[in-house]
Amino acid sequence: MAQKKLGKQTFKFSSNPIISSEAAVVGPMEGKGPLGEKYDMVLDNTFAGENTWEKAEQKMMQYSMELALEKKGFLPSDLDIYLAGDLLNQIISANFTARFLNTPFLGLYGACSTLIEGLCVAGILLDGGFVDRIGVSASSHHNTAERQYRYPTEQGTQRPMTAQWTVTGSGSFVVENSGSGVILTHATIGKINDMGISNANDMGSAMAPAAFDTIKAHLQDTGRKPDDYDLIVTGDLGLLGSNVLKEMMRREKISVDNITDCGTLVYSSNQDSHSGGSGCGCSAIVLSSHFMGKLLAGEYKKIFFVGTGALLSPITSFQGESIPSIAHGIVLEYMGGRQ
Amino acid sequence: MELLKAFILGGFICLIGQLLMDLTPFNVTPGHILVGYVTCGAILSGLGLYQPLIDWGGAGAAIPLSGFGHSLAQGAIEGAKTKGLLGVIGGGLEATAVGIATAIGLGLVVASLFKPKG
Amino acid sequence: MGNVTNGMTEEKIWKKVKQREKIMSRSTLLSNLQMSEYQNELQKEHQKALYWETKASGEEKIRFTNLRNEIEIQQMLLVKPKQEAYKAIANRLAPKQTVVKNTIMAFIFGGIICTIGQIINNLFLQGGLAVKEAATSTSVIMISLSAFLTGLGYYDELGKIAGAGTIVPITGFANSIVSSAMEFKREGYIYGVGARIFTVAGPVIVYGTSVSIVIGLIYYFIK
């Protein structure tokens, strides 16, 4: 019998894997957002000194991992394994970053849930006693996503109000099996949900049921209530998705008082993002800067962080398929120590 | 007066496009709009309904892409009159060749000169 | 027959399928529990039918294929009412498109672009060009203006505000050509610029030309 499994979908870590370091590198628009001060590095422009946006995204991911390592005085060679993913076809940003880091590497794809998928896998590997130190990264770039999923960037199109703005940014984490700081206690692995939403400009509505499903499964598996957490944070549902999630929770009489969403925090309302931020980078940069900061300052003790991903592709969109979505959750707890 | 008519008719034709994008349940992209306007313009023109719009609103009907469809259709009709079946096939593109070639040529030039800013 | 495994037989499954058909035709919203019960049932039957299908041949195989298809249809139908109920919630909460503002903007910007076209056209006419030449020259100028505004990065900013006002005029056609060409420069001049330049322009030319040929043909034969 599995000893670390609770209920159907939740793993309980017994060794408490610890996030020992983290860093975020973001684009200029994110730097001007409400959390602008908190990021480790804000790029002057979206090209990061490269000649393509794809290279710029890869550099952001590499820089964020290097910064996270440097804070603890590590080198990539100190990592036992590197877990990373992004939104581009064949997860090129992650693969090309791993080429530079020269560590054992597992590429991940969970669309915008990739970071949390990475932290879940990191927790499992550490708790299983396979490794001592793991690097986890996730990135997205507004312009690489636009040209892959939507229109050429210079085409004069109007984004609907339900659309979200893909975050340009990358967040990286070093997770270890000893130390002090913020520990991972539980991981809840999500199931694919598909409520028939096929509008690629409304990913919040597509993802909300997945987030709801994972939150419900987590509460059921652990026997906890939403109030047991200081916050339940979702990755990138945006304004609309977040409202839909709250509505779904209200209907099942689950308290919604402490629910928030990274997509609604990353931009201010005058930044014309419409329904908020999205993309792998969204939860990655907001967790590594804003929420890790609040946890380490002791402001929050316990957070349930749910990464949400819309698993669409331009091909399935053209074929009229609906959008399958997924959400993974991880419990972050502050244990004292590391400032 | 001519300018005002062009403004009103041109604005109105664009307004219909906006309503199509905002109020229809389907995901209407710029591609759909452009193709739809060219096709509708050509059909209206074939029925003899587009020339009156041009006569009234001038550039207000000629500049929207439906005017491009009008040129295509009139080209084919003109070709049918003067050159028979070969004119039917080639007439549309002949009438619009300058516009298409300009756009393609400039597309290449601009693409080599500029870099997208995002 | 005689395909008995785990107590399931072909007749039993067909019977279940028929039973469920009645329930599903009502398309009422099932509770989560009922839903997952049906889903499990369908999954079990689907696997069985699939397995039998691989073992059978000839007419028997066709029968199992039909059974499997029926089950697949029911699997799809089962979730429909739940999806519809969800879509209703999501639609209710969706922020309203700013239709009135968008429409006004489309009207104003579309109008302005056409007025500019009219001014240019008039200048050409004054310069002594014939009506047709003036019209063609006007579209050349409009296309060029749009191409350079796109290159400088202004046309997409206009498009954000103007919507269809900048898509519908021929300048929007030029913008779609130039922006696609620019965007894929890094993928090379052959498969990048050369191929992608027609992403939006291609369909416009394909359907425009085809319709024009049809119209020409009709005219040719009726006249």
XYZ file of C-alpha atoms in Angstrom:
680
model
C 0.000 0.000 0.000
C 1.144 3.457 -0.812
C 2.063 5.093 2.476
C 2.282 8.709 1.446
C -0.995 8.930 -0.402
C -4.070 10.600 1.077
C -7.391 9.876 -0.542
C -7.353 9.653 -4.289
C -5.138 12.448 -5.522
C -2.985 13.828 -2.727
C 0.552 12.952 -1.642
C 1.796 13.833 1.814
C 5.519 14.461 2.060
C 7.115 13.096 5.211
C 10.548 14.650 4.804
C 9.307 18.188 4.104
C 11.201 19.272 0.996
C 12.307 22.886 1.316
C 12.379 25.736 -1.175
C 15.769 27.180 -0.369
C 16.027 29.790 -3.077
C 13.981 31.393 -5.855
C 14.267 34.116 -8.458
C 12.118 35.855 -11.044
C 13.135 37.570 -14.273
C 10.417 39.549 -16.034
C 9.739 41.721 -19.065
C 9.240 45.503 -19.000
C 5.435 45.414 -18.742
C 5.511 43.122 -15.708
C 8.207 45.376 -14.227
C 5.757 48.279 -14.441
C 3.028 46.200 -12.783
C 2.040 46.355 -9.103
C 4.648 43.759 -8.102
C 7.402 45.412 -10.161
C 9.649 46.151 -7.189
C 9.736 42.562 -6.066
C 11.247 40.866 -9.114
C 14.949 40.084 -9.158
C 15.476 41.350 -12.674
C 13.382 43.457 -15.035
C 14.386 43.428 -18.691
C 14.620 46.744 -20.563
C 12.854 45.308 -23.581
C 11.198 42.098 -24.658
C 14.213 40.937 -26.656
C 16.645 40.699 -23.699
C 19.473 41.645 -26.051
C 18.756 38.698 -28.353
C 17.483 38.837 -31.902
C 14.461 36.566 -31.442
C 11.805 36.386 -28.748
C 12.323 32.654 -28.463
C 15.944 33.235 -27.490
C 14.863 35.998 -25.123
C 12.506 33.618 -23.331
C 15.208 30.999 -23.079
C 17.585 33.594 -21.594
C 15.006 34.672 -19.023
C 14.624 31.107 -17.878
C 18.367 30.610 -17.697
C 18.911 33.894 -15.827
C 16.218 33.132 -13.279
C 17.718 29.708 -12.549
C 21.226 31.153 -12.323
C 20.060 33.889 -9.964
C 18.272 31.383 -7.740
C 21.428 29.238 -7.637
C 23.724 32.210 -7.024
C 21.693 33.337 -3.995
C 22.720 30.113 -2.279
C 26.184 29.948 -3.835
C 25.366 26.894 -5.934
C 26.323 26.035 -9.485
C 24.122 24.087 -11.917
C 26.422 21.112 -11.301
C 25.190 21.101 -7.681
C 21.709 20.186 -8.918
C 20.874 16.500 -9.059
C 18.131 17.151 -11.560
C 16.565 20.063 -13.388
C 12.811 20.175 -14.081
C 11.480 22.802 -16.446
C 8.812 23.594 -18.983
C 7.205 26.370 -20.984
C 4.419 26.992 -23.488
C 6.236 26.682 -26.781
C 6.106 23.676 -29.078
C 8.478 20.946 -27.922
C 9.090 23.084 -24.779
C 12.074 24.694 -26.490
C 12.811 27.275 -23.796
C 13.276 24.524 -21.218
C 15.258 22.236 -23.508
C 17.616 24.986 -24.593
C 18.080 26.205 -21.029
C 18.937 22.671 -19.968
C 21.516 22.618 -22.747
C 23.313 25.464 -20.976
C 22.949 24.098 -17.460
C 24.325 20.661 -18.272
C 22.461 18.794 -15.519
C 20.202 15.735 -15.711
C 16.932 17.101 -17.053
C 13.259 16.199 -17.249
C 11.135 18.419 -19.481
C 7.597 19.103 -18.289
C 4.480 20.287 -20.044
C 1.398 21.312 -18.142
C 0.763 24.571 -19.962
C 0.441 27.273 -17.299
C 0.411 24.675 -14.513
C 3.974 23.655 -15.378
C 5.641 25.329 -12.400
C 3.392 23.607 -9.889
C 3.721 20.329 -11.773
C 7.476 20.818 -11.392
C 7.245 21.536 -7.662
C 5.011 18.468 -7.184
C 7.498 16.229 -9.008
C 10.376 17.855 -7.106
C 8.627 17.091 -3.815
C 8.062 13.486 -4.857
C 11.669 12.966 -5.949
C 13.077 14.546 -2.792
C 10.688 12.775 -0.455
C 11.399 9.503 -2.219
C 15.051 9.936 -1.382
C 16.212 9.960 -4.983
C 17.896 13.351 -4.990
C 19.185 16.059 -2.660
C 18.719 19.186 -4.718
C 16.442 20.076 -7.617
C 16.085 23.105 -9.860
C 12.576 23.936 -11.118
C 11.775 26.565 -13.764
C 8.843 27.706 -15.845
C 8.659 30.539 -18.316
C 6.434 32.249 -20.836
C 6.832 35.216 -23.160
C 3.971 37.289 -24.474
C 5.302 37.573 -27.998
C 6.448 33.973 -28.471
C 3.017 32.855 -27.273
C 1.199 35.324 -29.538
C 3.022 34.225 -32.651
C 2.532 30.566 -31.817
C -1.071 30.633 -30.595
C -2.629 33.716 -32.150
C -1.735 36.432 -34.674
C 1.468 38.095 -35.830
C 2.343 40.702 -33.216
C 2.060 43.630 -35.630
C -1.374 42.640 -36.914
C -4.070 45.103 -35.904
C -6.448 42.907 -33.942
C -8.724 43.600 -31.039
C -8.521 41.357 -27.996
C -11.885 40.486 -26.442
C -12.563 41.375 -22.810
C -12.238 37.749 -21.734
C -8.704 37.475 -23.149
C -5.711 37.320 -20.843
C -2.256 38.712 -21.421
C 0.539 36.139 -21.511
C 3.149 37.098 -18.940
C 6.703 37.704 -20.101
C 8.718 36.232 -17.289
C 10.365 33.223 -15.769
C 10.544 31.962 -12.209
C 13.009 29.411 -10.889
C 13.243 27.566 -7.600
C 15.866 25.498 -5.802
C 14.240 22.750 -3.744
C 16.310 20.751 -1.240
C 15.829 18.061 1.360
C 17.300 20.040 4.221
C 17.543 23.640 5.391
C 14.984 26.102 6.553
C 12.347 28.295 4.997
C 9.233 27.347 3.096
C 8.464 23.634 2.977
C 6.284 21.591 0.673
C 3.902 19.430 2.677
C 1.276 18.108 0.247
C 0.880 17.792 -3.486
C -2.496 17.242 -5.134
C -2.291 15.986 -8.687
C -5.166 17.119 -10.867
C -7.332 15.386 -13.410
C -8.137 16.765 -16.845
C -11.392 18.693 -16.915
C -13.160 19.744 -20.063
C -16.382 21.699 -19.837
C -16.658 22.244 -23.559
C -15.237 25.768 -23.672
C -13.540 26.115 -27.046
C -12.826 29.833 -27.174
C -9.044 30.271 -27.033
C -9.695 33.831 -25.915
C -11.444 32.656 -22.758
C -9.007 30.376 -20.993
C -10.138 31.476 -17.551
C -13.523 29.811 -18.038
C -11.841 26.763 -19.514
C -9.523 26.334 -16.501
C -11.808 27.231 -13.603
C -13.445 23.749 -13.441
C -10.003 22.128 -13.236
C -9.011 24.410 -10.371
C -12.306 23.712 -8.636
C -11.879 19.970 -9.067
C -8.361 19.987 -7.640
C -9.261 22.226 -4.698
C -12.243 20.032 -3.872
C -10.173 16.864 -4.158
C -7.490 18.367 -1.935
C -9.928 19.391 0.779
C -11.560 15.978 0.632
C -8.269 14.046 0.682
C -6.741 16.015 3.549
C -9.931 16.633 5.503
C -9.034 20.308 5.606
C -11.234 23.349 5.177
C -10.403 26.434 3.104
C -9.969 28.331 6.400
C -7.066 26.073 7.311
C -5.085 28.053 4.776
C -4.154 31.702 4.920
C -4.699 31.743 1.200
C -5.724 29.501 -1.648
C -3.916 30.874 -4.674
C -4.726 29.912 -8.243
C -2.216 30.298 -11.056
C -3.712 32.243 -13.911
C -7.500 32.080 -13.991
C -7.665 35.824 -14.488
C -10.593 37.990 -13.426
C -13.274 35.983 -15.191
C -11.896 32.542 -14.344
C -11.466 33.523 -10.730
C -15.065 34.737 -10.543
C -16.295 31.524 -12.132
C -14.272 29.465 -9.650
C -15.757 31.390 -6.719
C -19.246 30.903 -8.120
C -18.664 27.159 -8.438
C -17.380 26.985 -4.864
C -20.296 28.987 -3.513
C -22.684 26.573 -5.175
C -21.082 23.732 -3.235
C -21.028 25.812 -0.043
C -17.249 26.069 0.115
C -15.935 29.294 1.582
C -14.333 31.651 -0.934
C -13.006 34.320 1.431
C -9.333 33.548 1.036
C -9.126 32.820 -2.660
C -6.865 34.859 -4.878
C -5.302 34.512 -8.301
C -1.851 35.387 -9.650
C -3.347 36.498 -12.963
C -5.277 39.250 -11.210
C -2.247 40.389 -9.184
C 0.407 40.650 -11.852
C -0.969 43.657 -13.767
C -2.751 46.782 -12.659
C -6.113 47.625 -14.161
C -4.698 50.413 -16.348
C -2.286 48.077 -18.097
C -4.890 46.973 -20.621
C -4.446 43.274 -19.939
C -8.240 42.793 -20.019
C -8.923 39.673 -17.899
C -5.468 39.581 -16.246
C -2.238 37.686 -16.782
C -1.680 34.119 -17.900
C 1.099 31.805 -18.978
C 3.615 29.592 -17.195
C 5.492 32.705 -16.178
C 2.463 34.166 -14.398
C 2.331 31.798 -11.433
C 6.116 31.371 -11.519
C 6.992 35.032 -11.059
C 4.173 35.837 -8.649
C 4.990 32.859 -6.430
C 8.724 33.438 -6.426
C 8.533 37.152 -5.738
C 5.266 38.053 -4.033
C 4.097 34.943 -2.190
C 7.535 33.578 -1.238
C 8.292 37.028 0.149
C 5.111 37.066 2.208
C 5.732 33.525 3.480
C 9.326 34.241 4.439
C 8.244 37.397 6.222
C 5.852 35.273 8.256
C 2.872 37.180 6.934
C 1.364 33.947 5.622
C 1.940 30.636 7.344
C 0.246 28.217 5.047
C -0.774 28.546 1.409
C -2.413 26.121 -0.990
C -1.095 27.048 -4.424
C -2.992 25.700 -7.435
C -1.340 25.949 -10.843
C -3.847 25.942 -13.686
C -3.180 24.971 -17.287
C -5.246 25.172 -20.481
C -3.967 22.361 -22.656
C -4.907 23.689 -26.065
C -2.853 23.873 -29.212
C -3.323 26.034 -32.304
C -4.073 22.861 -34.277
C -6.862 21.641 -31.993
C -8.258 25.184 -31.859
C -8.559 25.273 -35.646
C -10.152 21.825 -35.555
C -12.821 23.166 -33.234
C -11.863 21.027 -30.231
C -12.719 22.246 -26.764
C -9.967 23.066 -24.271
C -8.935 20.345 -21.799
C -7.623 21.869 -18.593
C -5.636 20.719 -15.618
C -4.709 22.006 -12.185
C -2.140 20.755 -9.703
C -1.893 21.969 -6.130
C 0.945 22.213 -3.660
C 0.848 23.184 0.018
C 3.518 25.684 1.067
C 4.202 26.175 4.761
C 6.572 28.556 6.492
C 8.765 26.818 9.048
C 10.834 29.769 10.212
C 14.451 30.419 9.406
C 15.776 31.913 6.159
C 15.041 35.596 5.790
C -20.112 66.597 -49.343
C -18.256 63.895 -51.261
C -15.890 63.453 -48.310
C -18.734 63.259 -45.820
C -20.451 60.587 -47.899
C -17.220 58.598 -48.081
C -16.851 58.915 -44.305
C -20.399 57.786 -43.590
C -20.505 54.861 -45.993
C -16.955 53.694 -45.147
C -17.664 53.984 -41.440
C -20.915 52.113 -41.789
C -19.340 49.229 -43.712
C -16.664 48.896 -40.996
C -19.312 49.115 -38.282
C -21.018 46.018 -39.708
C -17.684 44.175 -39.442
C -17.359 45.185 -35.794
C -20.859 43.935 -35.011
C -20.044 40.642 -36.716
C -16.958 40.246 -34.524
C -18.545 41.302 -31.238
C -22.059 39.926 -31.398
C -21.795 36.574 -33.151
C -21.232 33.526 -30.963
C -18.478 32.240 -33.261
C -14.885 33.257 -32.987
C -14.754 35.687 -35.928
C -11.111 36.498 -36.699
C -9.720 39.209 -38.992
C -9.178 36.437 -41.551
C -12.880 35.602 -41.521
C -13.799 39.268 -41.859
C -11.466 39.891 -44.791
C -12.530 36.770 -46.687
C -16.185 37.450 -45.932
C -16.010 41.036 -47.180
C -14.226 40.125 -50.410
C -16.722 37.365 -51.146
C -19.787 39.440 -50.285
C -18.450 42.410 -52.229
C -17.929 40.233 -55.287
C -21.393 38.687 -55.046
C -23.110 42.061 -54.548
C -21.134 43.377 -57.477
C -22.179 40.444 -59.642
C -25.803 41.228 -58.798
C -25.180 44.816 -59.808
C -25.694 46.114 -56.276
C -22.204 47.371 -55.472
C -21.721 49.935 -58.249
C -24.542 52.117 -56.830
C -22.691 52.172 -53.478
C -19.514 53.363 -55.197
C -21.491 55.957 -57.140
C -22.916 57.300 -53.884
C -20.020 56.973 -51.446
C -16.905 56.842 -53.650
C -13.921 55.724 -51.615
C -16.322 54.866 -48.784
C -17.287 51.788 -50.781
C -14.072 51.327 -52.771
C -11.577 51.280 -49.869
C -13.257 48.577 -47.709
C -12.242 45.100 -48.846
C -15.701 44.573 -50.318
C -14.538 47.104 -52.923
C -11.682 44.738 -53.687
C -14.263 42.006 -54.248
C -16.172 44.412 -56.488
C -13.039 44.958 -58.608
C -12.499 41.206 -58.864
C -16.073 40.598 -60.010
C -16.140 43.513 -62.443
C -12.785 42.355 -63.832
C -14.206 38.912 -64.526
C -17.348 40.343 -66.121
C -15.277 42.731 -68.211
C -13.042 39.812 -69.216
C -16.083 37.781 -70.221
C -17.219 40.620 -72.469
C -13.919 41.211 -74.204
C -11.952 37.966 -74.105
C -14.498 35.233 -73.582
C -13.744 32.325 -71.271
C -10.069 33.215 -70.823
C -11.185 36.637 -69.687
C -13.574 35.025 -67.201
C -10.682 33.207 -65.579
C -8.070 35.942 -65.671
C -10.168 39.096 -65.561
C -10.592 39.285 -61.793
C -6.914 39.021 -60.981
C -5.987 41.328 -63.850
C -8.180 44.069 -62.454
C -6.691 43.727 -58.968
C -3.132 42.824 -59.944
C -1.689 46.220 -59.067
C -3.063 46.171 -55.532
C -2.004 42.590 -54.816
C 1.458 43.073 -56.278
C 1.947 46.282 -54.305
C 0.999 44.571 -51.060
C 3.262 41.572 -51.716
C 6.194 43.693 -52.863
C 5.898 46.043 -49.909
C 5.426 43.100 -47.576
C 8.809 41.812 -48.610
C 10.475 45.231 -48.431
C 9.006 46.151 -45.053
C 9.781 42.699 -43.644
C 13.419 43.076 -44.567
C 13.652 46.629 -43.229
C 11.746 46.374 -39.952
C 11.582 44.073 -36.980
C 8.289 43.489 -35.128
C 8.148 45.340 -31.828
C 5.394 43.318 -30.212
C -21.895 -15.161 -29.065
C -20.575 -16.762 -25.992
C -18.367 -13.794 -25.227
C -18.760 -13.997 -21.492
C -16.091 -12.325 -19.388
C -16.602 -10.928 -15.918
C -20.294 -11.652 -16.301
C -20.644 -9.222 -19.199
C -22.239 -10.368 -22.395
C -22.948 -8.604 -25.598
C -26.712 -8.753 -25.016
C -26.378 -7.290 -21.552
C -24.343 -4.382 -22.839
C -26.803 -3.675 -25.664
C -29.603 -3.746 -23.131
C -27.752 -1.242 -20.939
C -27.080 0.970 -23.913
C -30.788 1.023 -24.741
C -31.695 1.763 -21.121
C -29.294 4.666 -20.981
C -30.552 6.047 -24.264
C -33.862 6.884 -22.564
C -32.158 8.651 -19.675
C -29.844 10.596 -21.942
C -32.563 11.722 -24.323
C -34.071 13.573 -21.364
C -30.726 15.392 -21.011
C -31.350 16.228 -17.386
C -28.511 17.302 -15.154
C -27.216 14.269 -13.256
C -25.621 14.475 -9.844
C -21.856 14.012 -9.654
C -22.324 10.589 -8.129
C -24.731 9.374 -10.821
C -22.421 10.826 -13.409
C -19.354 8.946 -12.234
C -21.388 5.739 -11.932
C -22.452 6.033 -15.550
C -18.935 6.935 -16.574
C -17.500 3.836 -14.910
C -20.172 1.664 -16.455
C -19.502 3.088 -19.905
C -15.758 2.699 -19.499
C -16.108 -0.964 -18.525
C -18.387 -1.690 -21.445
C -16.184 0.233 -23.844
C -13.092 -1.727 -22.924
C -14.987 -4.975 -23.242
C -16.436 -4.134 -26.640
C -13.039 -2.990 -27.848
C -11.426 -6.186 -26.639
C -14.081 -8.382 -28.257
C -13.703 -6.390 -31.443
C -9.989 -7.244 -31.672
C -10.766 -10.944 -31.245
C -13.642 -11.099 -33.713
C -13.762 -11.097 -37.480
C -16.267 -10.653 -40.272
C -19.820 -9.805 -39.358
C -19.199 -10.318 -35.669
C -16.475 -7.667 -35.789
C -18.816 -5.173 -37.452
C -21.344 -5.786 -34.672
C -18.765 -5.049 -31.996
C -17.572 -1.950 -33.834
C -21.159 -0.696 -33.860
C -21.505 -1.412 -30.164
C -18.268 0.424 -29.402
C -19.378 3.407 -31.462
C -22.710 3.529 -29.629
C -20.886 3.550 -26.305
C -18.530 6.288 -27.470
C -21.489 8.437 -28.488
C -23.043 7.920 -25.055
C -19.766 8.803 -23.352
C -19.863 12.094 -25.193
C -23.578 12.741 -24.640
C -23.297 12.012 -20.934
C -21.231 15.110 -20.184
C -23.177 17.480 -22.468
C -25.810 18.693 -19.952
C -23.101 19.374 -17.374
C -21.055 21.279 -19.933
C -24.064 23.331 -21.002
C -24.893 24.215 -17.391
C -21.296 25.269 -16.842
C -21.200 27.376 -20.003
C -24.305 29.201 -18.800
C -22.533 30.166 -15.552
C -19.365 31.220 -17.353
C -21.330 33.254 -19.899
C -23.268 35.028 -17.188
C -20.068 36.087 -15.423
C -18.164 37.023 -18.581
C -17.351 40.716 -18.870
C -19.512 42.346 -21.499
C -17.819 43.297 -24.734
C -17.799 47.061 -24.984
C -19.911 46.749 -28.123
C -21.169 50.317 -28.272
C -17.719 51.838 -27.843
C -16.163 49.358 -30.276
C -18.821 50.039 -32.871
C -18.440 53.795 -32.627
C -14.665 53.479 -32.877
C -14.958 51.158 -35.889
C -17.277 53.662 -37.556
C -15.033 56.652 -36.898
C -11.726 55.001 -37.845
C -13.202 53.206 -40.860
C -14.774 56.489 -41.938
C -11.525 58.412 -41.547
C -9.558 55.859 -43.576
C -12.130 55.987 -46.365
C -12.141 59.798 -46.276
C -8.351 59.818 -46.657
C -8.855 57.480 -49.603
C -11.399 59.869 -51.089
C -9.028 62.847 -50.712
C -6.192 60.959 -52.405
C -8.571 59.813 -55.123
C -9.714 63.386 -55.739
C -6.118 64.584 -55.973
C -5.381 61.947 -58.607
C -8.497 62.937 -60.541
C -7.451 66.587 -60.411
C -4.011 65.531 -61.600
C -5.693 64.270 -64.746
C -5.955 60.503 -64.165
C -8.962 58.609 -65.506
C -11.477 57.278 -62.963
C -10.156 53.701 -62.997
C -6.492 54.687 -62.829
C -7.229 57.101 -60.016
C -8.965 54.348 -58.029
C -6.085 51.909 -58.567
C -3.502 54.530 -57.655
C -5.466 55.346 -54.513
C -5.364 51.754 -53.335
C -1.620 51.631 -54.045
C -1.109 54.672 -51.830
C -3.378 53.309 -49.081
C -1.599 49.942 -49.142
C 1.792 51.670 -48.949
C 0.716 53.854 -46.038
C -0.551 50.820 -44.157
C 2.596 48.826 -44.930
C 4.881 51.472 -43.456
C 2.683 52.120 -40.437
C 2.816 48.364 -39.821
C 6.594 48.312 -40.190
C 6.965 51.159 -37.722
C 4.728 49.330 -35.277
C 1.765 51.741 -35.248
C -0.920 49.851 -37.141
C -1.473 47.243 -34.417
C -1.874 50.037 -31.869
C -4.531 51.621 -34.073
C -6.193 48.239 -34.537
C -6.538 47.771 -30.772
C -8.774 50.842 -30.628
C -10.406 50.738 -34.047
C -11.188 47.025 -34.372
C -12.971 46.367 -37.629
C -12.367 50.020 -38.533
C -8.790 49.125 -39.412
C -9.410 45.521 -40.524
C -12.119 46.017 -43.159
C -10.441 48.715 -45.323
C -7.818 47.611 -47.822
C -5.243 48.935 -45.339
C -6.204 46.032 -43.073
C -5.552 43.598 -45.904
C -2.114 45.166 -46.386
C -1.496 45.047 -42.627
C -2.240 41.335 -42.498
C 0.199 40.700 -45.365
C 3.011 42.851 -44.006
C 2.649 41.787 -40.359
C 2.789 38.079 -41.275
C 5.832 38.663 -43.463
C 7.623 40.649 -40.746
C 6.763 38.281 -37.958
C 8.370 35.267 -39.576
C 11.531 36.933 -40.871
C 13.612 34.965 -38.366
C 12.413 31.708 -39.875
C 14.119 32.700 -43.127
C 13.107 34.413 -46.349
C 11.745 31.292 -48.058
C 9.714 29.443 -45.398
C 9.381 32.461 -43.147
C 8.621 35.653 -45.067
C 7.833 34.076 -48.441
C 5.452 31.417 -47.160
C 3.818 33.258 -44.267
C 3.123 36.425 -46.246
C 0.016 34.613 -47.530
C -1.351 33.440 -44.167
C -4.293 35.840 -44.356
C -3.849 37.225 -47.879
C -3.900 33.712 -49.342
C -7.490 32.883 -48.304
C -8.659 36.347 -49.414
C -7.172 35.864 -52.881
C -8.333 32.234 -53.118
C -11.974 32.971 -52.341
C -12.063 36.352 -54.036
C -10.681 34.941 -57.277
C -12.875 31.843 -57.177
C -16.025 33.880 -56.669
C -15.003 36.229 -59.453
C -14.583 33.276 -61.828
C -18.025 31.956 -60.898
C -19.568 35.388 -61.474
C -17.713 35.717 -64.776
C -18.968 32.293 -65.866
C -22.559 33.100 -64.978
C -22.295 36.375 -66.830
C -20.679 34.618 -69.836
C -23.439 32.049 -70.160
C -26.471 34.194 -69.310
C -25.555 37.198 -71.443
